[in-house]
Amino acid sequence: MESGELYRLEGSVETIVFHNPENGYTVLELATDEELMTVVGEFADISVGETLIVTGTYSNHPKYGLQLKAQIYERLMPATATAIASYLASGAIKGVGPAIAKRLVQMFGDETLTIIEQDPEQLTKIRGITAKKAEQISNEYKKLFGIRTVMLFLAKFGVPAAFAIKTWKKFGLSAQEMVSQNPYVLCCEEIGIGFETADAIARQGGLQQDGFERISAGLQHILRHNTNNGHVCLPARKLIEVCQPLLEVDSHLIGDALDLLVEQNELVRVEVDGEPFIYLPRYYEAECYIASKLALMLGSRPEGIIADIGGVIDGLEQKQGIQYARLQREAIITAITQPLMVLTGGPGTGKTTAISAIIRLLTQTGAKVALAAPTGRAAKRMADLTGVEAKTVHRLLEVDFGDGSGVTRFKRNEKNPLPFEAVIIDETSMMDTLLFESLLRALRFSCRLILVGDPDQLPSVGAGNILGDLIESGEVPVVHLTEIFRQAAQSLIITNAHAIVTGEYPRLDVRDNDFFFLPDSSTARIAATTADLCARRLPNRYGYSPLWDIQVIAPTRVGAVGTGELNRVLQETLNPPDPSKKEFKAGTAVFREGDKVMQIRNNYDLLWEKEDGEEGMGIFNGDIGVIELINRPSSSIVIRFDDRLAEYSFDMANELELAYAITVHKSQGNEYDAVIMPLMDGRSRMYYRNLLYTAVTRAKRLLILLGSRRTVYYMVDNHKKSRRYTNLVHLLGEVCHE
């Protein structure tokens, strides 16, 4: 059987091995005339005994053998009275059991299903079926075959079955009619089809270009798209300005549609300092909740206040044999006496020492303390430095894997709060608005919240600027550590990082420390030197592993020293083609056994296993691993993420990228023994101070910059801070001073 070729099977459902009712993912056994075949795919409300026609591709699973991956399926109506009786008796239609099935077929014979669908009133002739029950039975039957109709309809436009199931779940019997009348309903959050796809369906259906449905969908699409650029909201003028070229309609029509959407509560308009801002409701509710919850926390008194805090800290200093700096001491006192605080500071300023003292003192009062960070690597580093277990924020809040709505939800919330008296979050600059809202919903009002981060690093990938906004608001107690301790001051990585963040040029001429600059203006030579450093020079000199200890970080994806080209060069150097190594192609990327790869989106449903047998679910955006095995017959990949092994199918390769080189944004929250940062000569919109500072602070023991001195100086001088549209500062000020 050829890979990728479509095959068609017809048979009856013999067994349902697995079915997820939320997303329709199903494993079933289909009995054909010749064999019993395992079929996997998205099926809605499938029942044993149904007759299906399934179209898809074959693959060979390492555990389950040959199976058909369904791309589309059709339900076939049982044709004879005997088949109908068997089908109905199986419980396929809610409300019809074996007894009623027998009576129906005895009375209506081969016409039973036609009468159920088209003339349900006749069902009342059967003892035990009321008019209401007859209608329910008919609706259940229509529902089963309605899903098939929606799947077939959307498949014409290349829409996968999983989206068809989401469409059916949202709109039910009227799904096809609604999509035909207004394809833009597919863009809603519960379904998640892109505006361009919906627009293509609308064009084929002859819908008007300047219709309200299209304009309103375009406005909401722009707002959703800009949450990926960090914006919680947009100024109304900017929203209209960006929407006009997308829709190619008069801006007055866009303004009118915007007014109507606000009137219908589909969007929210808020005026701040005389300028109207437009929100998707979910983000407005999140900002309002954050502001109100923080205001209530700031007005509360934390549990377990230590009376003689100064004396207790003196005792801790004697016991530990250390002396806290003035600002460290202030941070410890603030954390113990206040319900909420922000602790900031650059590398080498003693944040970890202060956090360790805070944990120790809080524990002495009997408080249960939780530590968390936005990424797995940041949480692991936090645990290593403090000696206390730390989790990702997602694990702390307990992701609800079975929700299936496309919206991240957590088991911990107002009704099921976290059982802690204090929560400490590291790398808070990476927290976006929706995640921070979820965290606050899970905290009791008496729980202390200590937010640790560096506001000079890049902001979160998601929408919002939580750490920066809280500091700017002036409402939250902030302690900013500034003193670089003596041992840290010996590191040029640390002293250069502090120079960069204050607008001073880093020292690039030192040859006997941990920060090295290799000048070069040729991008070809820079790429070649980067590869040589990874493959030969650093492993030979320091014993670093090219896969686990060295990380190449670049400002951009594109260009001769962007991550795209660097990954190609580094893969060729570090893991070239080899007859003993299996590989496969996914789009333009080639993945090979031994390759270093990164997960580029959260996958809460991906099962992982440790060598000791422990299992769990979830591989997250930014997790880096190495491909251990490629199994071509089963179209599967096994990847090691630190101590976890996860199995991917080939069609999940769009969740992976080569990770020999990654962008600075993707490196956030991580530290590496050695960081290499190649820079092109000239100017780029990605060449700015915060990005250089973030890259430098990713290195623990060694940093190498390659490129032109002029480019480094340009990045330091370019202190642009691209504005993120949020109104948290304004909202927090309002509720704190009501």
XYZ file of C-alpha atoms in Angstrom:
738
model
C 0.000 0.000 0.000
C 1.464 3.326 -1.055
C 1.963 6.044 1.569
C -0.474 8.910 1.142
C -2.778 7.044 -1.265
C -6.479 7.217 -0.398
C -8.397 3.987 0.230
C -12.138 3.370 0.720
C -13.558 0.817 3.138
C -17.163 -0.177 3.773
C -18.210 -2.222 6.781
C -20.024 -2.340 10.088
C -18.653 -1.079 13.384
C -17.714 -4.199 15.330
C -16.016 -2.635 18.396
C -15.319 0.870 19.668
C -11.873 0.641 21.280
C -11.713 4.309 22.321
C -13.884 7.400 21.883
C -13.329 10.958 23.142
C -16.743 12.677 23.077
C -15.174 16.142 23.291
C -13.200 16.115 20.045
C -14.584 12.951 18.419
C -11.228 11.133 18.292
C -12.072 7.430 17.940
C -10.380 4.079 17.503
C -12.763 1.431 16.186
C -12.771 -1.949 14.484
C -14.601 -2.070 11.163
C -15.815 -5.451 9.887
C -15.584 -5.486 6.088
C -16.442 -8.416 3.831
C -12.801 -9.535 3.963
C -11.308 -8.582 7.350
C -11.525 -6.709 10.648
C -9.683 -3.386 10.198
C -8.641 -0.871 12.854
C -9.784 2.651 11.907
C -8.778 5.889 13.668
C -10.147 9.384 13.124
C -12.725 11.925 14.233
C -16.173 10.348 14.552
C -19.144 11.822 16.379
C -21.572 9.670 18.410
C -20.588 6.455 16.677
C -22.287 3.204 17.683
C -21.582 -0.496 17.361
C -23.548 -1.994 14.469
C -23.516 1.085 12.234
C -22.527 0.703 8.602
C -19.829 3.140 7.475
C -17.969 4.077 4.313
C -14.551 5.361 5.418
C -11.971 7.068 3.173
C -8.392 7.563 4.378
C -4.747 6.473 4.323
C -3.078 3.386 5.755
C -0.305 3.452 8.353
C 1.400 0.858 10.507
C 1.222 1.662 14.225
C 4.047 0.155 16.346
C 1.553 -1.190 18.899
C -1.684 -1.656 16.947
C -0.381 -2.696 13.526
C -2.007 -1.775 10.200
C -4.760 0.826 10.536
C -6.710 3.237 8.360
C -6.574 6.909 9.319
C -9.984 8.244 8.304
C -10.176 11.596 6.537
C -13.931 11.426 5.911
C -16.712 8.986 6.579
C -20.356 8.416 5.658
C -23.050 6.637 7.614
C -25.174 4.241 5.588
C -28.786 3.609 6.568
C -29.525 -0.050 7.273
C -31.665 -1.166 4.336
C -33.576 -4.240 5.521
C -35.946 -4.718 8.433
C -33.505 -7.177 10.032
C -30.567 -4.757 9.734
C -32.727 -1.873 11.003
C -33.832 -3.903 14.019
C -30.223 -4.772 14.846
C -29.140 -1.139 14.414
C -31.896 0.297 16.616
C -31.483 -2.406 19.265
C -27.785 -1.448 19.637
C -28.777 1.851 21.266
C -27.555 3.991 18.377
C -30.549 6.317 18.856
C -31.176 7.602 22.369
C -34.596 6.602 23.631
C -34.838 3.462 21.517
C -34.000 0.198 23.288
C -34.353 -3.404 22.088
C -38.062 -3.659 23.025
C -39.123 -0.467 21.226
C -36.847 -1.334 18.283
C -38.635 -4.643 17.865
C -42.092 -2.986 17.935
C -41.047 -0.284 15.448
C -39.736 -2.786 12.902
C -42.724 -5.070 13.362
C -45.038 -2.163 12.478
C -43.048 -0.234 9.861
C -40.639 -2.812 8.424
C -38.158 -1.515 5.841
C -39.697 1.995 6.119
C -38.868 2.380 9.841
C -35.958 4.827 9.464
C -37.747 6.895 6.793
C -40.744 7.313 9.125
C -38.491 8.223 12.083
C -36.872 10.956 9.977
C -39.797 12.293 7.939
C -43.043 11.365 9.752
C -42.325 10.933 13.468
C -45.994 11.431 14.428
C -46.628 7.863 13.277
C -44.321 6.601 16.019
C -47.045 7.366 18.567
C -48.875 4.305 17.271
C -46.300 2.272 19.202
C -47.135 1.567 22.829
C -44.795 3.556 25.085
C -44.018 6.369 22.600
C -45.614 9.725 23.342
C -45.678 12.654 20.937
C -42.791 14.252 22.848
C -40.733 11.064 22.779
C -41.427 10.607 19.055
C -40.022 14.067 18.391
C -36.955 13.328 20.533
C -36.279 10.071 18.663
C -36.593 11.847 15.306
C -34.225 14.645 16.397
C -31.639 12.135 17.660
C -31.769 10.305 14.335
C -31.421 13.543 12.360
C -28.490 14.493 14.561
C -26.571 11.326 13.679
C -26.905 11.843 9.958
C -26.635 15.614 10.231
C -23.028 15.323 11.383
C -22.284 13.310 8.260
C -23.900 16.014 6.112
C -21.822 18.767 7.743
C -18.624 16.754 7.301
C -19.301 16.185 3.621
C -20.244 19.826 3.113
C -17.091 21.212 4.790
C -14.817 18.584 3.223
C -15.494 20.234 -0.164
C -13.558 23.255 1.144
C -10.734 21.193 2.638
C -11.984 21.592 6.229
C -10.877 18.597 8.386
C -13.426 16.372 10.119
C -12.407 17.590 13.597
C -13.644 21.101 12.704
C -16.870 19.651 11.322
C -17.532 17.959 14.669
C -16.892 21.248 16.501
C -19.290 22.964 14.090
C -21.961 20.366 14.754
C -21.469 20.558 18.520
C -22.004 24.312 18.439
C -24.921 24.566 15.992
C -26.548 21.120 15.940
C -29.275 20.442 13.359
C -28.958 23.913 11.854
C -25.161 23.662 11.346
C -25.083 23.342 7.548
C -27.762 25.977 7.086
C -25.933 28.438 9.327
C -22.576 27.861 7.620
C -24.176 28.225 4.180
C -25.815 31.509 5.155
C -22.805 32.871 7.047
C -19.522 30.916 6.734
C -17.880 33.385 9.118
C -19.555 31.648 12.078
C -16.739 29.102 11.618
C -14.264 31.728 12.888
C -15.673 31.664 16.432
C -13.355 30.548 19.220
C -15.113 27.204 19.784
C -14.505 26.152 16.155
C -11.389 28.147 15.279
C -11.349 28.092 11.482
C -9.283 30.964 10.037
C -10.841 34.031 8.433
C -9.227 33.283 5.075
C -10.841 29.824 4.894
C -14.258 31.182 5.863
C -13.814 34.008 3.339
C -13.066 31.495 0.579
C -16.250 29.549 1.430
C -18.223 32.797 1.407
C -16.877 33.785 -2.000
C -17.858 30.427 -3.455
C -21.310 30.917 -1.958
C -21.645 34.347 -3.568
C -21.911 36.309 -0.304
C -21.562 40.091 -0.487
C -18.112 41.546 0.076
C -19.485 44.494 2.045
C -21.999 42.475 4.097
C -22.139 42.953 7.863
C -21.232 39.317 8.555
C -17.982 39.609 6.593
C -16.986 42.963 8.084
C -17.747 41.841 11.655
C -15.750 38.643 11.131
C -12.857 40.708 9.748
C -12.867 43.017 12.782
C -12.826 40.090 15.196
C -10.143 38.355 13.144
C -7.859 41.417 13.392
C -8.367 41.568 17.166
C -7.664 37.848 17.576
C -4.614 38.069 15.306
C -3.215 40.960 17.334
C -3.454 39.042 20.581
C -0.646 36.968 19.018
C 1.302 40.240 18.685
C 0.860 40.910 22.401
C -2.092 43.329 22.252
C -4.988 42.812 24.664
C -6.984 45.468 22.802
C -6.554 47.963 19.946
C -7.403 51.648 19.563
C -10.589 51.897 17.490
C -8.871 54.064 14.876
C -6.032 51.543 14.454
C -8.435 48.604 14.256
C -10.380 50.251 11.410
C -7.153 51.297 9.711
C -5.781 47.718 9.710
C -9.124 46.155 8.773
C -9.713 48.281 5.670
C -7.046 46.727 3.385
C -7.990 43.224 4.545
C -11.664 43.657 3.651
C -11.265 46.201 0.827
C -14.445 48.029 1.819
C -15.148 51.640 2.808
C -13.872 52.537 6.305
C -17.270 54.079 7.150
C -18.893 50.669 6.699
C -16.280 49.192 9.051
C -17.003 51.887 11.632
C -20.745 51.241 11.401
C -20.228 47.490 11.815
C -17.960 48.140 14.806
C -20.652 50.279 16.481
C -23.209 47.526 15.971
C -20.885 44.822 17.354
C -20.337 46.917 20.489
C -24.098 47.452 20.797
C -24.627 43.682 20.509
C -21.918 43.033 23.159
C -19.852 41.065 20.631
C -17.009 43.545 21.228
C -16.282 45.917 24.106
C -15.386 49.609 23.767
C -13.562 51.352 26.634
C -12.483 54.987 26.621
C -9.147 55.747 28.267
C -7.813 59.296 28.325
C -10.252 60.272 25.597
C -9.320 57.434 23.218
C -11.652 54.464 22.560
C -10.124 50.983 22.751
C -11.774 47.833 21.388
C -11.578 44.441 23.099
C -12.695 40.927 22.457
C -14.968 40.353 25.501
C -12.794 37.578 26.935
C -9.755 39.846 27.193
C -11.711 42.752 28.662
C -13.188 40.457 31.305
C -9.678 39.136 32.062
C -8.181 42.614 32.563
C -11.142 43.700 34.714
C -10.895 40.560 36.840
C -7.125 40.986 37.316
C -7.576 44.597 38.411
C -10.410 43.833 40.845
C -8.761 40.705 42.353
C -5.433 42.493 42.859
C -7.209 45.442 44.491
C -8.974 43.085 46.914
C -5.717 41.256 47.673
C -3.906 44.537 48.304
C -6.612 45.469 50.802
C -6.388 42.182 52.707
C -4.109 41.116 55.548
C -1.988 38.026 54.867
C -1.984 35.142 57.336
C 1.032 34.289 59.492
C 2.542 37.748 60.056
C 5.865 37.535 61.952
C 5.892 40.095 64.781
C 9.649 40.665 65.106
C 10.526 40.223 61.444
C 13.846 42.077 61.775
C 15.017 39.846 64.615
C 13.944 36.705 62.780
C 15.945 37.764 59.706
C 18.974 38.436 61.971
C 18.645 34.898 63.313
C 18.391 33.480 59.803
C 21.557 35.359 58.789
C 23.464 33.857 61.748
C 22.178 30.373 60.995
C 23.036 30.643 57.276
C 26.318 32.427 57.839
C 25.421 35.217 55.420
C 24.424 38.865 55.531
C 21.592 40.102 53.338
C 22.079 43.336 51.425
C 19.758 46.227 52.281
C 17.441 45.676 49.319
C 17.403 41.900 49.828
C 16.335 42.491 53.407
C 13.640 44.899 52.209
C 12.386 42.271 49.757
C 12.172 39.623 52.491
C 10.272 41.940 54.848
C 7.885 43.036 52.077
C 7.145 39.445 51.099
C 6.369 38.455 54.680
C 4.304 41.517 55.625
C 2.456 42.272 52.387
C -0.190 40.216 50.554
C 1.303 40.988 47.148
C 4.699 42.089 45.904
C 6.922 42.229 42.819
C 10.607 41.344 43.163
C 12.797 42.341 40.228
C 16.465 42.548 39.425
C 18.994 41.620 36.787
C 21.423 38.684 36.904
C 23.771 38.484 39.873
C 21.666 40.717 42.139
C 20.686 37.990 44.592
C 17.067 37.274 43.688
C 17.490 33.562 44.417
C 19.043 34.239 47.833
C 16.117 36.509 48.723
C 13.551 33.969 47.469
C 15.184 31.169 49.484
C 14.968 33.297 52.638
C 11.323 34.137 51.930
C 10.484 30.448 51.483
C 12.295 29.521 54.715
C 10.554 32.211 56.800
C 7.102 31.505 55.359
C 7.565 27.791 56.032
C 8.518 28.590 59.646
C 5.107 30.224 60.111
C 3.441 26.996 58.976
C 2.503 28.372 55.567
C 2.302 25.998 52.605
C 4.332 27.560 49.784
C 4.096 26.758 46.060
C 6.736 27.669 43.480
C 5.981 27.903 39.772
C 7.209 29.368 36.487
C 5.675 29.674 33.002
C 7.990 27.089 31.354
C 9.251 23.662 32.351
C 12.906 24.642 32.129
C 12.344 27.787 34.209
C 10.535 25.706 36.841
C 13.375 23.159 36.890
C 15.968 25.922 37.296
C 13.914 27.463 40.104
C 13.789 24.087 41.884
C 17.537 23.507 41.409
C 18.411 26.939 42.826
C 16.039 26.917 45.820
C 15.996 23.216 46.635
C 12.184 23.311 46.675
C 9.881 21.604 44.153
C 8.646 23.953 41.426
C 6.012 23.317 38.751
C 4.939 25.001 35.567
C 1.998 27.337 36.118
C -0.098 25.010 33.943
C 0.702 22.028 36.159
C 0.111 24.066 39.307
C -3.357 25.057 38.082
C -4.024 21.522 36.757
C -4.925 21.815 33.090
C -8.323 20.317 32.302
C -7.304 18.070 29.395
C -10.817 16.832 28.670
C -12.512 20.154 28.032
C -12.259 19.988 24.234
C -13.458 23.561 23.653
C -10.184 24.867 22.256
C -9.921 27.188 25.278
C -7.370 26.372 27.981
C -9.196 25.665 31.230
C -7.928 24.640 34.652
C -9.295 22.511 37.463
C -8.062 25.047 40.000
C -10.333 28.112 40.149
C -12.582 30.082 42.541
C -14.598 26.962 43.373
C -11.506 24.780 43.767
C -8.702 27.101 44.951
C -5.071 26.157 45.453
C -4.322 24.877 48.988
C -1.439 27.289 49.639
C -0.854 30.290 51.867
C 1.816 31.667 49.520
C 2.588 31.312 45.808
C 5.879 32.448 44.263
C 6.024 32.857 40.467
C 9.386 33.212 38.707
C 9.909 34.627 35.192
C 6.719 36.669 35.545
C 7.634 38.697 32.452
C 6.510 35.621 30.483
C 3.023 35.542 32.048
C 0.317 36.666 29.628
C -3.046 38.170 30.575
C -5.181 35.026 30.309
C -2.743 32.828 32.230
C -2.351 35.444 34.963
C -6.135 35.740 35.251
C -6.360 31.947 35.661
C -3.697 32.059 38.383
C -5.548 34.777 40.312
C -8.847 32.880 40.053
C -7.148 29.927 41.755
C -5.797 31.960 44.696
C -7.661 32.497 47.931
C -7.849 36.150 48.988
C -5.609 35.421 52.007
C -2.896 33.824 49.846
C 0.318 35.806 49.436
C 1.469 36.278 45.855
C 5.141 37.002 45.174
C 5.954 37.779 41.545
C 9.606 37.532 40.526
C 10.908 38.702 37.177
C 13.037 40.984 35.096
C 11.067 43.752 33.342
C 14.006 44.432 31.014
C 13.571 41.055 29.331
C 11.192 40.517 26.435
C 7.499 40.517 27.364
C 5.248 37.459 27.151
C 4.586 35.727 23.842
C 0.848 35.888 24.584
C -1.215 39.058 24.911
C -0.461 41.424 27.764
C 2.391 43.041 29.659
C 1.611 41.866 33.184
C 4.933 42.472 34.952
C 5.562 45.833 33.298
C 1.990 47.023 33.927
C 2.032 46.066 37.616
C 5.297 47.949 38.134
C 4.084 50.971 36.163
C 0.787 51.115 38.064
C 2.469 52.131 41.305
C -0.230 50.215 43.196
C 1.772 47.059 43.908
C 4.788 47.007 46.284
C 7.954 46.569 44.187
C 11.498 45.854 45.354
C 14.129 46.210 42.628
C 17.491 44.607 43.465
C 20.339 46.596 41.915
C 23.553 45.581 43.687
C 25.695 43.093 41.771
C 27.367 40.795 44.280
C 31.125 40.394 44.278
C 31.279 36.873 42.881
C 28.743 37.706 40.149
C 30.635 40.895 39.300
C 33.559 38.737 38.149
C 31.395 37.435 35.290
C 31.522 39.532 32.140
C 28.170 38.016 31.099
C 26.588 39.655 34.140
C 28.431 42.978 34.025
C 27.878 43.321 30.261
C 24.184 42.481 30.699
C 23.828 45.304 33.219
C 25.739 47.639 30.923
C 23.441 46.808 28.009
C 20.258 47.362 29.997
C 21.420 50.805 31.123
C 22.377 51.836 27.585
C 26.125 51.372 27.943
C 28.176 49.430 25.409
C 29.367 45.997 26.562
C 33.088 45.246 26.734
C 33.894 43.292 23.595
C 37.665 43.138 23.837
C 38.161 40.801 26.827
C 39.666 37.394 25.989
C 39.940 35.702 29.393
C 36.397 35.705 30.790
C 33.012 34.192 29.931
C 31.868 36.737 27.297
C 33.578 36.625 23.905
C 33.080 38.711 20.779
C 34.240 37.383 17.402
C 34.133 40.194 14.817
C 33.167 39.292 11.247
C 31.151 40.986 8.501
C 30.616 37.949 6.244
C 27.348 36.118 6.972
C 28.724 32.976 5.286
C 31.774 32.975 7.583
C 29.598 33.755 10.635
C 27.363 30.743 9.873
C 30.414 28.516 9.298
C 32.083 29.701 12.539
C 28.852 29.099 14.462
C 28.759 25.520 13.180
C 32.441 24.970 14.018
C 31.970 26.326 17.554
C 29.067 23.911 18.122
C 30.628 20.855 16.532
C 34.305 21.124 17.449
C 35.691 24.077 19.379
C 33.393 24.253 22.417
C 33.036 20.472 22.889
C 36.830 20.064 22.657
C 37.660 23.013 24.920
C 34.914 22.765 27.559
C 33.401 19.320 27.051
C 29.996 20.797 26.181
C 27.413 18.650 24.415
C 26.279 20.266 21.135
C 22.740 19.019 21.810
C 22.198 19.639 25.520
C 24.720 22.310 26.637
C 25.121 24.633 23.635
C 22.294 26.753 22.228
C 22.490 29.001 19.185
C 20.145 31.979 19.573
C 19.307 34.376 16.735
C 17.146 37.512 16.633
C 15.133 36.420 13.586
C 14.049 33.391 11.581
C 15.034 34.800 8.191
C 18.344 35.692 6.562
C 21.712 34.007 6.240
C 22.116 33.884 10.030
C 18.436 33.515 10.893
C 17.259 30.323 12.581
C 15.963 28.841 9.318
C 19.320 28.843 7.507
C 21.344 28.187 10.669
C 19.312 25.057 11.422
C 20.041 23.776 7.929
C 23.788 24.422 8.323
C 23.927 23.031 11.869
C 21.926 19.920 10.983
C 24.309 19.285 8.069
C 27.297 19.727 10.416
C 26.120 18.045 13.609
C 23.799 15.376 12.231
C 24.430 14.813 8.504
C 22.625 12.159 6.424
C 23.740 8.677 7.369
C 22.544 5.273 6.116
C 22.205 4.166 9.742
C 19.880 7.074 10.587
C 16.285 7.107 9.391
C 14.697 10.382 8.336
C 11.490 11.753 6.859
C 10.401 14.954 5.155
C 7.571 17.146 6.430
C 6.925 20.077 4.094
C 10.314 21.705 3.511
C 11.828 20.302 6.742
C 13.800 17.082 7.034
C 13.772 15.360 10.434
C 16.461 12.775 11.174
C 17.238 10.481 14.089
C 19.534 12.426 16.424
C 18.077 15.830 15.503
C 17.483 18.464 18.161
C 13.855 19.643 17.920
C 11.467 22.022 19.673
C 7.745 21.717 20.349
C 6.216 24.961 19.010
C 2.686 24.796 20.452
C 1.091 23.452 23.615
C -0.178 19.893 23.182
C -2.056 18.927 26.334
C -3.089 15.504 24.974
C 0.368 14.134 24.122
C 1.287 11.197 26.353
C 4.817 10.942 27.731
C 6.524 8.224 29.716
C 9.620 8.100 31.904
C 11.971 5.136 32.079
C 10.716 4.329 35.596
C 7.211 3.839 34.157
C 5.755 7.181 35.301
C 3.322 8.577 32.732
C 1.848 11.999 32.145
C 0.319 14.197 29.496
C 1.398 17.421 27.857
C 4.399 18.629 25.844
C 4.506 22.414 25.766
C 5.588 25.275 23.548
C 9.359 25.713 23.916
C 10.171 22.182 25.149
C 13.376 20.947 23.481
C 14.190 17.301 22.820
C 16.141 14.913 20.598
C 14.664 12.458 18.085
C 15.619 8.973 19.293
C 13.679 6.865 16.799
C 11.892 7.264 13.466
C 9.666 4.312 12.570
C 8.710 4.662 8.915
C 6.361 1.644 8.738
C 4.273 3.058 11.612
C 4.842 6.709 10.555
C 5.891 7.588 14.094
C 8.685 9.448 15.905
C 9.965 8.966 19.471
C 11.447 12.113 21.041
C 13.297 12.436 24.344
C 12.520 15.618 26.318
C 15.035 15.453 29.188
C 13.786 12.377 31.112
C 10.491 11.987 29.212
C 9.811 10.031 26.038
C 6.911 11.046 23.768
C 5.656 9.417 20.576
C 4.503 11.545 17.632
C 2.857 10.506 14.388
C 4.301 11.941 11.156
C 1.229 14.131 10.707
C 2.086 15.866 14.021
C 5.385 17.114 12.555
C 3.846 20.577 12.111
C 4.194 20.891 15.905
C 7.984 20.519 15.648
C 10.922 22.607 14.446
C 14.638 21.935 14.322
C 16.145 23.555 17.425
C 19.886 23.711 16.840
C 19.150 27.442 16.488
C 16.133 29.140 18.084
C 14.892 32.706 18.258
C 15.511 34.845 21.340
C 11.753 34.859 21.958
C 11.703 31.047 22.071
C 14.651 31.030 24.497
C 12.771 32.973 27.184
C 12.616 31.285 30.547
C 15.554 29.014 29.709
C 19.251 29.077 30.534
C 22.043 27.241 28.728
C 25.648 26.535 29.670
C 26.837 28.091 26.411
C 25.007 30.523 24.135
C 26.173 31.511 20.652
C 24.507 34.545 19.076
C 25.315 35.346 15.428
C 24.335 38.801 14.139
C 24.063 40.122 10.594
C 25.674 43.424 9.763
C 23.309 46.357 9.420
C 19.969 47.212 10.953
C 16.867 45.158 11.559
C 13.582 45.812 13.323
C 14.561 42.927 15.629
C 17.838 44.580 16.626
C 17.003 46.350 19.860
C 18.299 46.566 23.428
C 15.824 44.332 25.282
C 16.312 41.531 22.776
C 20.125 41.661 23.123
C 19.813 41.797 26.924
C 17.441 38.802 26.969
C 19.815 36.780 24.771
C 22.866 37.600 26.907
C 21.077 36.613 30.125
C 20.260 33.150 28.709
C 23.944 32.142 29.111
C 25.075 30.562 32.385
C 28.781 29.945 31.751
C 29.748 31.124 28.282
C 28.465 33.622 25.719
C 29.848 34.180 22.240
C 28.655 37.029 20.005
C 29.572 36.911 16.327
C 29.227 39.778 13.882
C 29.956 43.453 13.657
C 30.775 45.674 16.631
C 28.659 48.335 14.947
C 25.597 46.032 15.054
C 26.051 45.351 18.783
C 26.299 49.088 19.483
C 23.247 49.764 17.323
C 21.211 47.248 19.361
C 22.268 48.887 22.616
C 21.371 52.352 21.291
C 18.011 51.176 19.918
C 15.924 51.287 23.100
C 12.655 50.925 21.258
C 9.908 49.328 23.277
C 7.153 48.304 20.943
C 3.963 49.357 22.634
C 1.578 46.682 23.777
C -1.983 47.867 23.940
C -3.298 47.045 27.411
C -5.290 49.072 29.923
C -4.405 47.200 33.105
C -2.574 50.208 34.576
C -5.689 52.360 34.066
C -8.130 49.723 35.370
C -6.023 48.921 38.425
C -5.731 52.608 39.269
C -9.513 52.999 39.002
C -10.429 50.109 41.311
C -7.703 50.890 43.842
C -8.956 54.467 44.251
C -12.718 54.040 44.077
